[in-house]
């Protein structure tokens, strides 16, 4: 349960509280069987001061104004981690026939402008693929920057960090990922935390089917290329034989399941699901299977064998071909082998968007630098966000760069990037820091002075403290610490005190779906391995 003073909200007017249950945090909220294997309905009575709006992940709600009492009821069985509450200075606007957005008054116009009409479009696309949306309403609440992850798929009421509002393409992907969880994760849930890929891998696959239907294959392939880049980056950091790269990861006693949340859960899981879809020959045939799978198992929890047995029974011709035992691509190997996915999707349909990135990266990394070609290279203002972050991530991977290259990059792009969203700016600023490029350091200070979000502060402080700029980081922190949530403040203090890259376990909150800014995009734990930057793992829940 996160309690925020008014100063930690956007409006600075009223206190705020929210819960984050994934994966095993709701045992501190109410007595429960805190396992995804157990589902139940719930009801709740909440009393709040006048002027404080209370919301929960429930299908029904009433408010008795004279008593200041809210009543909530979730009529469908859900696992404990999907019970969620938020209360604060929140107002709403309808953005579709079954959707509304909730936000602080100063943020509501932006939320409306970004999402009006869009959520219904995504819900309709999902229904055409996977069957009826069973939860009634699909509302969204935007939370203050202290929200520890990007997004959380609480049924009927998706939680999303407000910081992502300025990054349109990331917002789209994050919301669609949480929409996909309405079928994969919420309706049908992984019975054990050791198989989180059953929710995240399937939701990621469904998310990309939805984006293909609504935005085209090229955009989907671009976003997938960006995520798979991050997966391979994380693999280099962890090592190919690391047991956390398994889909069926072993959960040892006393280990927080959130610590097992990483890009393998999402992207290796996605690659396995994509491989299954390719065995069918036509993704629409696989869509039909997934509809049947949802209908069979909705409101229950499953293990991997349930999914795979259902798949083979739905496609008896594949069962006859023994596809589950195909050499090198055995289902058992997909589940229990460490390392990269056994097969990755064909992303050639995205070449119109990825090829310009590859060409530009080659110009800037070919020695000696062709200054004329660099100066006349792409106008990043005309690129999609995912193109720009893919380009910057690859430059970041290659840092430190030759001084002449970073100087020329700044001349060509720094002013362009200043006006772009935070997902782009933080990557450029990480390049500045990792290359000790002092002329642009003032932009790092300015960025950190205006950020209160974990996903936009931790990566920069990590980089500042692993290089030669620790004193600069200390100076900024002492000036800004009062605007940071105590948990975030403590994390940064530990980074500053150790000068390494720790991401200590301040609490057990999972970091979505789902949904990076990736992010890491979903539910990467705050207690991730120290050597891995949040840039490499941020995914939505």
Short mmCIF file of C-alpha atoms in Angstrom, two decimals:
data_model
loop_
_atom_site.label_atom_id
_atom_site.label_comp_id
_atom_site.label_asym_id
_atom_site.label_seq_id
_atom_site.Cartn_x
_atom_site.Cartn_y
_atom_site.Cartn_z
CA UNK A 1 0.00 0.00 0.00
CA UNK A 2 1.59 3.24 -1.15
CA UNK A 3 0.61 6.39 0.78
CA UNK A 4 1.56 9.67 -0.93
CA UNK A 5 1.61 13.15 0.56
CA UNK A 6 0.05 15.82 -1.68
CA UNK A 7 3.54 16.97 -2.74
CA UNK A 8 4.09 13.65 -4.51
CA UNK A 9 1.06 14.11 -6.76
CA UNK A 10 0.79 16.27 -9.87
CA UNK A 11 -1.83 18.57 -8.40
CA UNK A 12 -0.13 18.96 -4.99
CA UNK A 13 -3.63 19.32 -3.53
CA UNK A 14 -4.69 16.10 -1.80
CA UNK A 15 -3.09 12.93 -0.47
CA UNK A 16 -3.13 9.82 -2.63
CA UNK A 17 -3.03 6.09 -1.98
CA UNK A 18 -2.77 3.06 -4.24
CA UNK A 19 -2.05 -0.64 -3.95
CA UNK A 20 0.13 -2.82 -6.15
CA UNK A 21 -0.56 -6.52 -5.63
CA UNK A 22 1.58 -8.29 -8.22
CA UNK A 23 2.98 -10.62 -7.44
CA UNK A 24 2.75 -11.42 -3.72
CA UNK A 25 2.15 -8.01 -2.12
CA UNK A 26 -1.58 -8.16 -1.40
CA UNK A 27 -0.96 -10.32 1.69
CA UNK A 28 -0.02 -6.99 3.30
CA UNK A 29 -3.32 -5.46 2.11
CA UNK A 30 -5.83 -8.08 3.30
CA UNK A 31 -5.75 -11.72 4.50
CA UNK A 32 -5.73 -13.93 1.42
CA UNK A 33 -4.45 -17.02 -0.33
CA UNK A 34 -1.77 -15.04 -2.12
CA UNK A 35 -1.23 -17.43 -5.02
CA UNK A 36 -2.45 -17.23 -8.63
CA UNK A 37 -3.75 -20.81 -8.29
CA UNK A 38 -6.64 -19.61 -6.09
CA UNK A 39 -9.43 -17.40 -7.47
CA UNK A 40 -12.47 -15.91 -5.78
CA UNK A 41 -14.99 -13.09 -5.99
CA UNK A 42 -14.66 -10.23 -3.51
CA UNK A 43 -16.55 -7.35 -2.00
CA UNK A 44 -15.15 -4.30 -0.20
CA UNK A 45 -16.37 -1.37 1.85
CA UNK A 46 -14.17 1.72 1.82
CA UNK A 47 -14.70 4.91 3.80
CA UNK A 48 -12.95 8.05 2.59
CA UNK A 49 -12.92 11.79 3.39
CA UNK A 50 -15.06 14.11 1.30
CA UNK A 51 -13.36 15.06 -1.95
CA UNK A 52 -11.40 11.81 -2.23
CA UNK A 53 -12.48 9.51 -5.07
CA UNK A 54 -12.04 5.79 -4.39
CA UNK A 55 -11.78 3.19 -7.17
CA UNK A 56 -11.24 -0.57 -7.14
CA UNK A 57 -10.78 -3.37 -9.67
CA UNK A 58 -14.43 -4.37 -9.40
CA UNK A 59 -17.38 -4.89 -11.74
CA UNK A 60 -19.88 -3.04 -9.50
CA UNK A 61 -19.62 0.01 -7.24
CA UNK A 62 -21.90 2.36 -5.31
CA UNK A 63 -21.28 5.49 -3.23
CA UNK A 64 -23.24 6.65 -0.20
CA UNK A 65 -22.32 10.32 -0.15
CA UNK A 66 -23.83 11.16 3.26
CA UNK A 67 -21.70 8.44 4.86
CA UNK A 68 -18.65 8.82 2.64
CA UNK A 69 -18.74 5.08 2.00
CA UNK A 70 -17.95 3.22 -1.22
CA UNK A 71 -19.14 -0.34 -1.85
CA UNK A 72 -17.38 -2.55 -4.41
CA UNK A 73 -18.10 -6.02 -5.75
CA UNK A 74 -16.14 -8.17 -8.19
CA UNK A 75 -18.58 -10.75 -9.52
CA UNK A 76 -16.01 -12.90 -11.32
CA UNK A 77 -13.31 -14.99 -9.58
CA UNK A 78 -9.87 -13.38 -9.66
CA UNK A 79 -6.53 -14.21 -8.03
CA UNK A 80 -5.55 -12.10 -5.02
CA UNK A 81 -2.94 -10.07 -6.92
CA UNK A 82 -5.66 -8.52 -9.12
CA UNK A 83 -7.50 -6.89 -6.21
CA UNK A 84 -6.50 -3.21 -6.40
CA UNK A 85 -7.48 0.08 -4.80
CA UNK A 86 -6.67 3.71 -5.59
CA UNK A 87 -7.92 6.89 -3.92
CA UNK A 88 -7.13 10.55 -4.44
CA UNK A 89 -8.05 13.71 -6.29
CA UNK A 90 -9.38 11.89 -9.34
CA UNK A 91 -11.98 12.95 -11.91
CA UNK A 92 -13.14 11.10 -14.99
CA UNK A 93 -14.27 11.45 -18.58
CA UNK A 94 -15.86 8.87 -20.85
CA UNK A 95 -13.63 7.95 -23.80
CA UNK A 96 -15.83 5.23 -25.29
CA UNK A 97 -19.07 3.29 -24.77
CA UNK A 98 -17.54 1.09 -22.05
CA UNK A 99 -14.42 3.02 -21.09
CA UNK A 100 -13.54 6.08 -19.08
CA UNK A 101 -10.28 7.57 -18.00
CA UNK A 102 -9.55 8.74 -14.45
CA UNK A 103 -6.78 11.20 -13.62
CA UNK A 104 -5.89 14.18 -11.51
CA UNK A 105 -7.68 17.29 -12.84
CA UNK A 106 -4.51 18.79 -14.33
CA UNK A 107 -3.82 15.60 -16.33
CA UNK A 108 -7.31 14.69 -17.50
CA UNK A 109 -7.35 16.80 -20.71
CA UNK A 110 -4.10 15.17 -21.88
CA UNK A 111 -5.40 11.69 -21.09
CA UNK A 112 -8.62 12.37 -23.00
CA UNK A 113 -6.76 13.71 -26.03
CA UNK A 114 -4.48 10.67 -26.16
CA UNK A 115 -7.07 7.94 -25.63
CA UNK A 116 -10.51 9.17 -26.70
CA UNK A 117 -12.03 6.59 -29.04
CA UNK A 118 -8.87 4.50 -29.05
CA UNK A 119 -9.63 2.01 -26.28
CA UNK A 120 -12.89 0.90 -27.91
CA UNK A 121 -10.99 0.34 -31.16
CA UNK A 122 -8.48 -1.88 -29.36
CA UNK A 123 -11.15 -3.76 -27.40
CA UNK A 124 -13.12 -4.43 -30.58
CA UNK A 125 -10.00 -5.71 -32.35
CA UNK A 126 -9.24 -8.00 -29.40
CA UNK A 127 -12.81 -9.31 -29.34
CA UNK A 128 -12.67 -10.11 -33.05
CA UNK A 129 -9.59 -12.22 -32.35
CA UNK A 130 -10.26 -13.83 -28.97
CA UNK A 131 -13.96 -13.59 -28.20
CA UNK A 132 -16.12 -11.35 -25.99
CA UNK A 133 -14.60 -9.00 -23.40
CA UNK A 134 -16.01 -10.50 -20.22
CA UNK A 135 -15.26 -7.82 -17.60
CA UNK A 136 -17.93 -5.26 -18.52
CA UNK A 137 -16.05 -1.97 -18.31
CA UNK A 138 -12.47 -1.20 -19.30
CA UNK A 139 -11.46 1.93 -17.39
CA UNK A 140 -8.00 3.42 -16.95
CA UNK A 141 -6.61 5.37 -14.03
CA UNK A 142 -3.41 7.39 -14.34
CA UNK A 143 -1.27 7.31 -11.21
CA UNK A 144 1.40 9.72 -9.92
CA UNK A 145 5.04 9.15 -10.93
CA UNK A 146 5.67 7.19 -7.72
CA UNK A 147 3.80 4.22 -9.24
CA UNK A 148 6.65 1.67 -9.26
CA UNK A 149 5.93 0.06 -12.64
CA UNK A 150 4.60 1.23 -16.00
CA UNK A 151 1.19 -0.45 -16.01
CA UNK A 152 -0.86 -3.09 -14.22
CA UNK A 153 -3.76 -5.04 -15.70
CA UNK A 154 -6.17 -4.86 -12.77
CA UNK A 155 -9.52 -6.08 -14.18
CA UNK A 156 -12.00 -3.33 -15.08
CA UNK A 157 -9.46 -0.69 -14.02
CA UNK A 158 -6.00 -0.67 -15.60
CA UNK A 159 -3.40 1.29 -13.59
CA UNK A 160 -0.88 3.28 -15.67
CA UNK A 161 1.88 5.65 -14.63
CA UNK A 162 1.12 9.22 -15.73
CA UNK A 163 4.70 9.74 -16.90
CA UNK A 164 4.04 7.66 -20.00
CA UNK A 165 1.38 10.07 -21.30
CA UNK A 166 3.91 12.11 -23.25
CA UNK A 167 5.25 9.07 -25.14
CA UNK A 168 2.41 8.26 -27.53
CA UNK A 169 3.70 5.02 -29.04
CA UNK A 170 4.71 3.59 -25.67
CA UNK A 171 1.31 4.56 -24.27
CA UNK A 172 -0.42 2.73 -27.14
CA UNK A 173 1.64 -0.43 -26.62
CA UNK A 174 1.27 -0.37 -22.84
CA UNK A 175 -2.51 0.01 -22.93
CA UNK A 176 -2.94 -2.63 -25.63
CA UNK A 177 -0.77 -5.01 -23.61
CA UNK A 178 -3.03 -4.51 -20.60
CA UNK A 179 -6.11 -4.95 -22.81
CA UNK A 180 -4.64 -8.30 -23.93
CA UNK A 181 -4.30 -9.34 -20.29
CA UNK A 182 -8.11 -9.21 -20.02
CA UNK A 183 -8.01 -12.56 -21.82
CA UNK A 184 -4.51 -13.84 -21.02
CA UNK A 185 -3.67 -13.43 -17.35
CA UNK A 186 -6.96 -12.20 -15.93
CA UNK A 187 -9.47 -14.63 -17.45
CA UNK A 188 -6.98 -17.50 -17.71
CA UNK A 189 -4.13 -17.24 -15.21
CA UNK A 190 -0.84 -19.03 -14.69
CA UNK A 191 -1.36 -21.33 -11.68
CA UNK A 192 2.22 -20.89 -10.48
CA UNK A 193 4.64 -17.98 -10.52
CA UNK A 194 7.19 -20.33 -12.08
CA UNK A 195 5.22 -20.11 -15.34
CA UNK A 196 4.53 -16.39 -15.62
CA UNK A 197 5.16 -16.67 -19.36
CA UNK A 198 1.68 -18.22 -19.66
CA UNK A 199 0.28 -14.78 -18.93
CA UNK A 200 3.01 -12.51 -20.24
CA UNK A 201 4.07 -14.44 -23.34
CA UNK A 202 0.47 -14.96 -24.47
CA UNK A 203 -0.48 -11.34 -23.65
CA UNK A 204 2.51 -10.09 -25.64
CA UNK A 205 1.51 -12.28 -28.58
CA UNK A 206 -2.10 -11.05 -28.37
CA UNK A 207 -0.90 -7.45 -28.05
CA UNK A 208 1.01 -7.80 -31.32
CA UNK A 209 -1.91 -9.41 -33.07
CA UNK A 210 -4.03 -6.43 -31.99
CA UNK A 211 -1.44 -3.88 -33.15
CA UNK A 212 -1.11 -5.70 -36.47
CA UNK A 213 -4.88 -5.46 -36.96
CA UNK A 214 -5.03 -1.77 -35.96
CA UNK A 215 -1.66 -0.30 -37.02
CA UNK A 216 -0.26 -2.75 -39.54
CA UNK A 217 2.49 -5.37 -39.62
CA UNK A 218 5.35 -2.89 -40.13
CA UNK A 219 4.68 -1.07 -36.85
CA UNK A 220 4.32 -4.37 -34.98
CA UNK A 221 7.60 -5.66 -36.41
CA UNK A 222 9.37 -2.43 -35.42
CA UNK A 223 8.15 -2.68 -31.82
CA UNK A 224 9.09 -6.37 -31.73
CA UNK A 225 12.59 -5.64 -33.06
CA UNK A 226 13.02 -3.03 -30.32
CA UNK A 227 11.97 -5.54 -27.64
CA UNK A 228 14.08 -8.40 -28.99
CA UNK A 229 17.09 -6.07 -29.05
CA UNK A 230 16.48 -5.50 -25.34
CA UNK A 231 16.13 -9.26 -24.77
CA UNK A 232 19.52 -9.98 -26.36
CA UNK A 233 21.05 -7.12 -24.39
CA UNK A 234 19.76 -8.62 -21.16
CA UNK A 235 21.02 -12.03 -22.21
CA UNK A 236 24.55 -10.68 -22.69
CA UNK A 237 24.43 -9.22 -19.20
CA UNK A 238 23.04 -12.34 -17.52
CA UNK A 239 24.81 -15.01 -19.55
CA UNK A 240 23.17 -17.64 -21.75
CA UNK A 241 23.26 -20.32 -19.06
CA UNK A 242 21.48 -18.22 -16.42
CA UNK A 243 18.51 -20.20 -15.03
CA UNK A 244 16.26 -17.11 -15.04
CA UNK A 245 16.28 -17.32 -18.85
CA UNK A 246 14.14 -20.48 -18.67
CA UNK A 247 10.42 -20.21 -19.31
CA UNK A 248 9.80 -22.68 -16.48
CA UNK A 249 12.03 -21.03 -13.96
CA UNK A 250 12.53 -22.66 -10.56
CA UNK A 251 11.18 -20.61 -7.65
CA UNK A 252 13.28 -21.32 -4.57
CA UNK A 253 11.78 -20.96 -1.08
CA UNK A 254 12.02 -17.42 0.24
CA UNK A 255 12.49 -15.84 -3.20
CA UNK A 256 10.08 -13.10 -4.24
CA UNK A 257 8.46 -14.21 -7.53
CA UNK A 258 8.84 -10.63 -8.79
CA UNK A 259 12.60 -11.19 -8.84
CA UNK A 260 12.07 -13.76 -11.61
CA UNK A 261 10.27 -11.23 -13.80
CA UNK A 262 12.42 -10.29 -16.78
CA UNK A 263 12.31 -9.91 -20.53
CA UNK A 264 12.51 -13.67 -21.01
CA UNK A 265 9.09 -13.93 -19.37
CA UNK A 266 7.73 -11.63 -22.08
CA UNK A 267 9.86 -12.02 -25.17
CA UNK A 268 11.05 -15.61 -24.97
CA UNK A 269 7.49 -16.50 -24.00
CA UNK A 270 6.23 -14.53 -26.99
CA UNK A 271 8.66 -16.31 -29.32
CA UNK A 272 7.39 -19.71 -28.15
CA UNK A 273 3.77 -18.68 -28.66
CA UNK A 274 4.67 -17.24 -32.08
CA UNK A 275 6.37 -20.54 -32.95
CA UNK A 276 3.18 -22.42 -32.04
CA UNK A 277 1.19 -20.06 -34.27
CA UNK A 278 3.56 -20.74 -37.17
CA UNK A 279 3.05 -24.48 -36.82
CA UNK A 280 -0.61 -23.83 -37.71
CA UNK A 281 0.36 -22.21 -41.00
CA UNK A 282 -2.04 -19.28 -40.59
CA UNK A 283 -2.25 -17.00 -37.53
CA UNK A 284 -6.03 -16.93 -37.89
CA UNK A 285 -6.13 -20.68 -37.20
CA UNK A 286 -4.13 -20.04 -34.05
CA UNK A 287 -6.54 -17.24 -33.11
CA UNK A 288 -9.34 -19.81 -33.30
CA UNK A 289 -7.43 -22.10 -30.96
CA UNK A 290 -6.85 -19.28 -28.46
CA UNK A 291 -10.57 -18.45 -28.48
CA UNK A 292 -11.32 -22.07 -27.62
CA UNK A 293 -8.58 -22.07 -24.96
CA UNK A 294 -10.08 -18.98 -23.30
CA UNK A 295 -13.58 -20.43 -23.41
CA UNK A 296 -12.41 -23.70 -21.85
CA UNK A 297 -10.29 -22.25 -19.05
CA UNK A 298 -11.74 -18.80 -18.28
CA UNK A 299 -11.88 -17.96 -14.57
CA UNK A 300 -9.44 -20.79 -13.82
CA UNK A 301 -5.66 -21.12 -13.45
CA UNK A 302 -3.58 -23.37 -15.69
CA UNK A 303 -0.11 -24.84 -16.13
CA UNK A 304 1.87 -25.04 -19.35
CA UNK A 305 0.80 -28.61 -20.01
CA UNK A 306 -2.84 -27.48 -20.11
CA UNK A 307 -2.02 -25.03 -22.91
CA UNK A 308 0.13 -27.46 -24.88
CA UNK A 309 -2.27 -30.40 -24.54
CA UNK A 310 -5.14 -28.18 -25.67
CA UNK A 311 -3.07 -27.02 -28.62
CA UNK A 312 -2.28 -30.55 -29.80
CA UNK A 313 -5.87 -31.68 -29.29
CA UNK A 314 -7.16 -28.71 -31.28
CA UNK A 315 -4.77 -29.51 -34.14
CA UNK A 316 -4.74 -33.34 -34.32
CA UNK A 317 -2.77 -33.24 -37.57
CA UNK A 318 0.07 -31.52 -35.71
CA UNK A 319 -0.14 -34.09 -32.95
CA UNK A 320 0.18 -36.83 -35.55
CA UNK A 321 3.30 -35.10 -36.89
CA UNK A 322 4.77 -35.12 -33.36
CA UNK A 323 5.58 -31.42 -33.58
CA UNK A 324 6.16 -31.39 -29.83
CA UNK A 325 9.26 -33.54 -30.38
CA UNK A 326 10.73 -31.84 -33.44
CA UNK A 327 14.51 -32.00 -33.15
CA UNK A 328 15.95 -28.83 -31.67
CA UNK A 329 12.50 -27.30 -31.15
CA UNK A 330 11.02 -29.71 -28.64
CA UNK A 331 8.33 -28.16 -26.44
CA UNK A 332 10.22 -29.41 -23.39
CA UNK A 333 13.36 -27.64 -24.61
CA UNK A 334 11.44 -24.40 -25.16
CA UNK A 335 10.29 -24.56 -21.56
CA UNK A 336 13.45 -25.69 -19.78
CA UNK A 337 16.48 -24.70 -21.84
CA UNK A 338 18.42 -21.62 -20.81
CA UNK A 339 19.52 -19.01 -23.30
CA UNK A 340 17.86 -17.27 -26.24
CA UNK A 341 14.59 -18.31 -27.90
CA UNK A 342 14.96 -21.43 -30.02
CA UNK A 343 13.38 -19.52 -32.93
CA UNK A 344 12.52 -15.88 -33.51
CA UNK A 345 9.81 -14.31 -35.69
CA UNK A 346 10.36 -13.13 -39.23
CA UNK A 347 10.35 -9.33 -38.95
CA UNK A 348 10.92 -8.58 -42.64
CA UNK A 349 7.53 -6.87 -42.88
CA UNK A 350 8.97 -4.13 -40.72
CA UNK A 351 11.99 -3.47 -42.94
CA UNK A 352 10.58 -0.15 -44.21
CA UNK A 353 10.90 1.10 -40.62
CA UNK A 354 13.92 -0.84 -39.33
CA UNK A 355 16.20 -0.48 -42.36
CA UNK A 356 16.58 3.32 -41.98
CA UNK A 357 17.65 2.70 -38.37
CA UNK A 358 20.23 0.14 -39.42
CA UNK A 359 21.56 2.42 -42.16
CA UNK A 360 21.88 5.40 -39.86
CA UNK A 361 23.56 3.35 -37.15
CA UNK A 362 26.07 2.10 -39.71
CA UNK A 363 26.92 5.67 -40.78
CA UNK A 364 27.69 6.68 -37.19
CA UNK A 365 29.68 3.57 -36.25
CA UNK A 366 31.80 3.09 -39.38
CA UNK A 367 35.36 4.31 -38.87
CA UNK A 368 36.50 6.80 -39.85
CA UNK A 369 33.31 8.82 -39.45
CA UNK A 370 32.04 10.26 -42.73
CA UNK A 371 31.18 13.73 -41.40
CA UNK A 372 29.40 14.77 -44.58
CA UNK A 373 27.17 11.69 -44.57
CA UNK A 374 26.51 12.13 -40.86
CA UNK A 375 25.57 15.78 -41.27
CA UNK A 376 23.10 14.97 -44.02
CA UNK A 377 21.68 11.91 -42.29
CA UNK A 378 18.12 11.30 -41.19
CA UNK A 379 15.86 13.93 -39.68
CA UNK A 380 14.81 12.18 -36.50
CA UNK A 381 11.78 14.43 -36.11
CA UNK A 382 10.19 12.49 -38.98
CA UNK A 383 10.82 9.11 -37.41
CA UNK A 384 8.51 7.05 -35.21
CA UNK A 385 9.44 6.95 -31.53
CA UNK A 386 10.34 3.25 -31.71
CA UNK A 387 12.75 3.95 -34.58
CA UNK A 388 14.51 6.66 -32.60
CA UNK A 389 14.79 4.64 -29.38
CA UNK A 390 16.05 1.62 -31.33
CA UNK A 391 18.77 3.81 -32.88
CA UNK A 392 19.71 5.40 -29.55
CA UNK A 393 19.74 2.07 -27.73
CA UNK A 394 22.22 0.70 -30.24
CA UNK A 395 24.42 3.77 -29.82
CA UNK A 396 24.14 3.32 -26.08
CA UNK A 397 25.25 -0.30 -26.37
CA UNK A 398 28.32 0.90 -28.29
CA UNK A 399 29.27 3.58 -25.79
CA UNK A 400 31.75 4.99 -25.03
CA UNK A 401 32.01 6.26 -28.58
CA UNK A 402 34.95 8.17 -30.08
CA UNK A 403 34.86 11.80 -28.94
CA UNK A 404 34.53 13.05 -32.52
CA UNK A 405 31.42 10.87 -32.96
CA UNK A 406 29.66 11.99 -29.80
CA UNK A 407 30.48 15.62 -30.57
CA UNK A 408 29.03 15.29 -34.08
CA UNK A 409 25.98 13.41 -32.76
CA UNK A 410 25.29 16.29 -30.39
CA UNK A 411 25.66 18.84 -33.18
CA UNK A 412 23.23 16.94 -35.41
CA UNK A 413 20.62 15.70 -32.96
CA UNK A 414 20.81 17.25 -29.50
CA UNK A 415 18.47 20.16 -30.24
CA UNK A 416 16.05 17.86 -32.12
CA UNK A 417 15.91 15.45 -29.20
CA UNK A 418 15.24 18.23 -26.68
CA UNK A 419 11.66 18.55 -27.91
CA UNK A 420 10.94 14.81 -27.98
CA UNK A 421 9.32 12.59 -25.34
CA UNK A 422 11.01 11.30 -22.20
CA UNK A 423 11.57 7.79 -23.60
CA UNK A 424 13.79 9.33 -26.26
CA UNK A 425 15.41 12.01 -24.11
CA UNK A 426 16.53 9.64 -21.37
CA UNK A 427 18.35 7.47 -23.90
CA UNK A 428 20.20 10.46 -25.36
CA UNK A 429 21.10 11.63 -21.86
CA UNK A 430 22.44 8.18 -21.00
CA UNK A 431 24.64 8.44 -24.09
CA UNK A 432 25.82 11.85 -22.88
CA UNK A 433 26.69 10.43 -19.45
CA UNK A 434 28.36 7.24 -20.67
CA UNK A 435 30.52 9.31 -22.98
CA UNK A 436 31.34 12.03 -20.41
CA UNK A 437 30.13 14.63 -22.88
CA UNK A 438 30.25 17.70 -20.65
CA UNK A 439 28.68 20.26 -23.03
CA UNK A 440 25.29 18.49 -22.69
CA UNK A 441 25.46 17.66 -18.97
CA UNK A 442 23.23 20.60 -18.10
CA UNK A 443 20.44 18.75 -19.90
CA UNK A 444 20.91 15.78 -17.58
CA UNK A 445 20.50 18.09 -14.59
CA UNK A 446 17.42 19.72 -16.08
CA UNK A 447 15.86 16.31 -16.82
CA UNK A 448 16.42 14.95 -13.31
CA UNK A 449 15.13 18.15 -11.73
CA UNK A 450 11.79 17.52 -13.44
CA UNK A 451 11.44 13.75 -13.01
CA UNK A 452 9.94 11.89 -10.06
CA UNK A 453 9.51 8.53 -11.78
CA UNK A 454 11.68 5.49 -11.07
CA UNK A 455 11.93 4.59 -14.76
CA UNK A 456 13.32 8.02 -15.69
CA UNK A 457 15.68 8.55 -12.74
CA UNK A 458 17.31 5.25 -11.79
CA UNK A 459 18.99 4.57 -15.18
CA UNK A 460 20.63 8.00 -15.18
CA UNK A 461 21.80 7.77 -11.58
CA UNK A 462 23.21 4.30 -12.29
CA UNK A 463 25.20 5.63 -15.24
CA UNK A 464 26.35 8.76 -13.40
CA UNK A 465 27.67 6.66 -10.51
CA UNK A 466 29.49 4.08 -12.61
CA UNK A 467 31.41 6.79 -14.46
CA UNK A 468 33.27 9.89 -13.36
CA UNK A 469 30.22 11.99 -12.55
CA UNK A 470 29.26 10.78 -9.09
CA UNK A 471 29.73 14.19 -7.46
CA UNK A 472 27.47 15.70 -10.13
CA UNK A 473 24.86 13.05 -9.30
CA UNK A 474 25.12 13.79 -5.57
CA UNK A 475 24.60 17.49 -6.17
CA UNK A 476 21.43 16.89 -8.22
CA UNK A 477 20.08 14.38 -5.71
CA UNK A 478 20.48 16.72 -2.75
CA UNK A 479 18.61 19.41 -4.66
CA UNK A 480 15.74 17.14 -5.73
CA UNK A 481 15.38 14.46 -3.03
CA UNK A 482 12.37 16.10 -1.35
CA UNK A 483 10.29 15.66 -4.51
CA UNK A 484 10.97 11.90 -4.64
CA UNK A 485 8.99 9.13 -3.00
CA UNK A 486 10.84 7.69 0.05
CA UNK A 487 11.27 4.30 -1.66
CA UNK A 488 12.85 5.89 -4.72
CA UNK A 489 14.95 8.18 -2.53
CA UNK A 490 16.30 5.16 -0.66
CA UNK A 491 17.13 3.34 -3.89
CA UNK A 492 19.08 6.33 -5.23
CA UNK A 493 20.87 6.79 -1.91
CA UNK A 494 22.10 3.21 -2.10
CA UNK A 495 23.26 3.69 -5.68
CA UNK A 496 25.12 6.84 -4.64
CA UNK A 497 26.64 5.24 -1.56
CA UNK A 498 27.92 2.19 -3.40
CA UNK A 499 28.80 3.83 -6.68
CA UNK A 500 27.87 0.61 -8.43
CA UNK A 501 24.68 -0.41 -10.20
CA UNK A 502 22.55 -1.87 -7.44
CA UNK A 503 18.80 -2.03 -7.64
CA UNK A 504 18.19 -3.02 -4.02
CA UNK A 505 14.97 -4.57 -2.85
CA UNK A 506 13.25 -1.61 -1.27
CA UNK A 507 9.94 -3.40 -1.35
CA UNK A 508 8.43 -6.42 -3.06
CA UNK A 509 6.46 -4.57 -5.69
CA UNK A 510 6.59 -6.19 -9.11
CA UNK A 511 7.48 -4.05 -12.01
CA UNK A 512 3.80 -4.79 -18.11
CA UNK A 513 2.25 -5.95 -18.95
CA UNK A 514 2.62 -5.67 -19.44
CA UNK A 515 3.16 -3.55 -20.88
CA UNK A 516 8.64 0.22 -21.39
CA UNK A 517 8.27 2.49 -21.50
CA UNK A 518 9.61 -0.36 -22.44
CA UNK A 519 9.46 -0.06 -21.02
CA UNK A 520 10.22 -2.64 -18.93
CA UNK A 521 7.47 -2.15 -19.77
CA UNK A 522 5.38 -4.70 -17.00
CA UNK A 523 6.34 -5.91 -13.90
CA UNK A 524 10.05 -6.01 -13.51
CA UNK A 525 10.90 -6.13 -9.87
CA UNK A 526 12.50 -3.28 -8.05
CA UNK A 527 14.93 -5.91 -6.87
CA UNK A 528 16.48 -6.74 -10.21
CA UNK A 529 20.08 -7.90 -10.57
CA UNK A 530 22.33 -4.95 -9.91
CA UNK A 531 24.26 -5.12 -13.15
CA UNK A 532 21.18 -4.66 -15.30
CA UNK A 533 19.94 -1.19 -16.07
CA UNK A 534 16.21 -0.56 -15.91
CA UNK A 535 16.54 0.38 -19.57
CA UNK A 536 17.20 -3.29 -20.24
CA UNK A 537 14.30 -4.70 -18.30
CA UNK A 538 11.54 -2.09 -18.04
CA UNK A 539 8.37 -3.71 -19.25
CA UNK A 540 4.73 -3.21 -18.43
CA UNK A 541 2.95 -5.65 -16.24
#
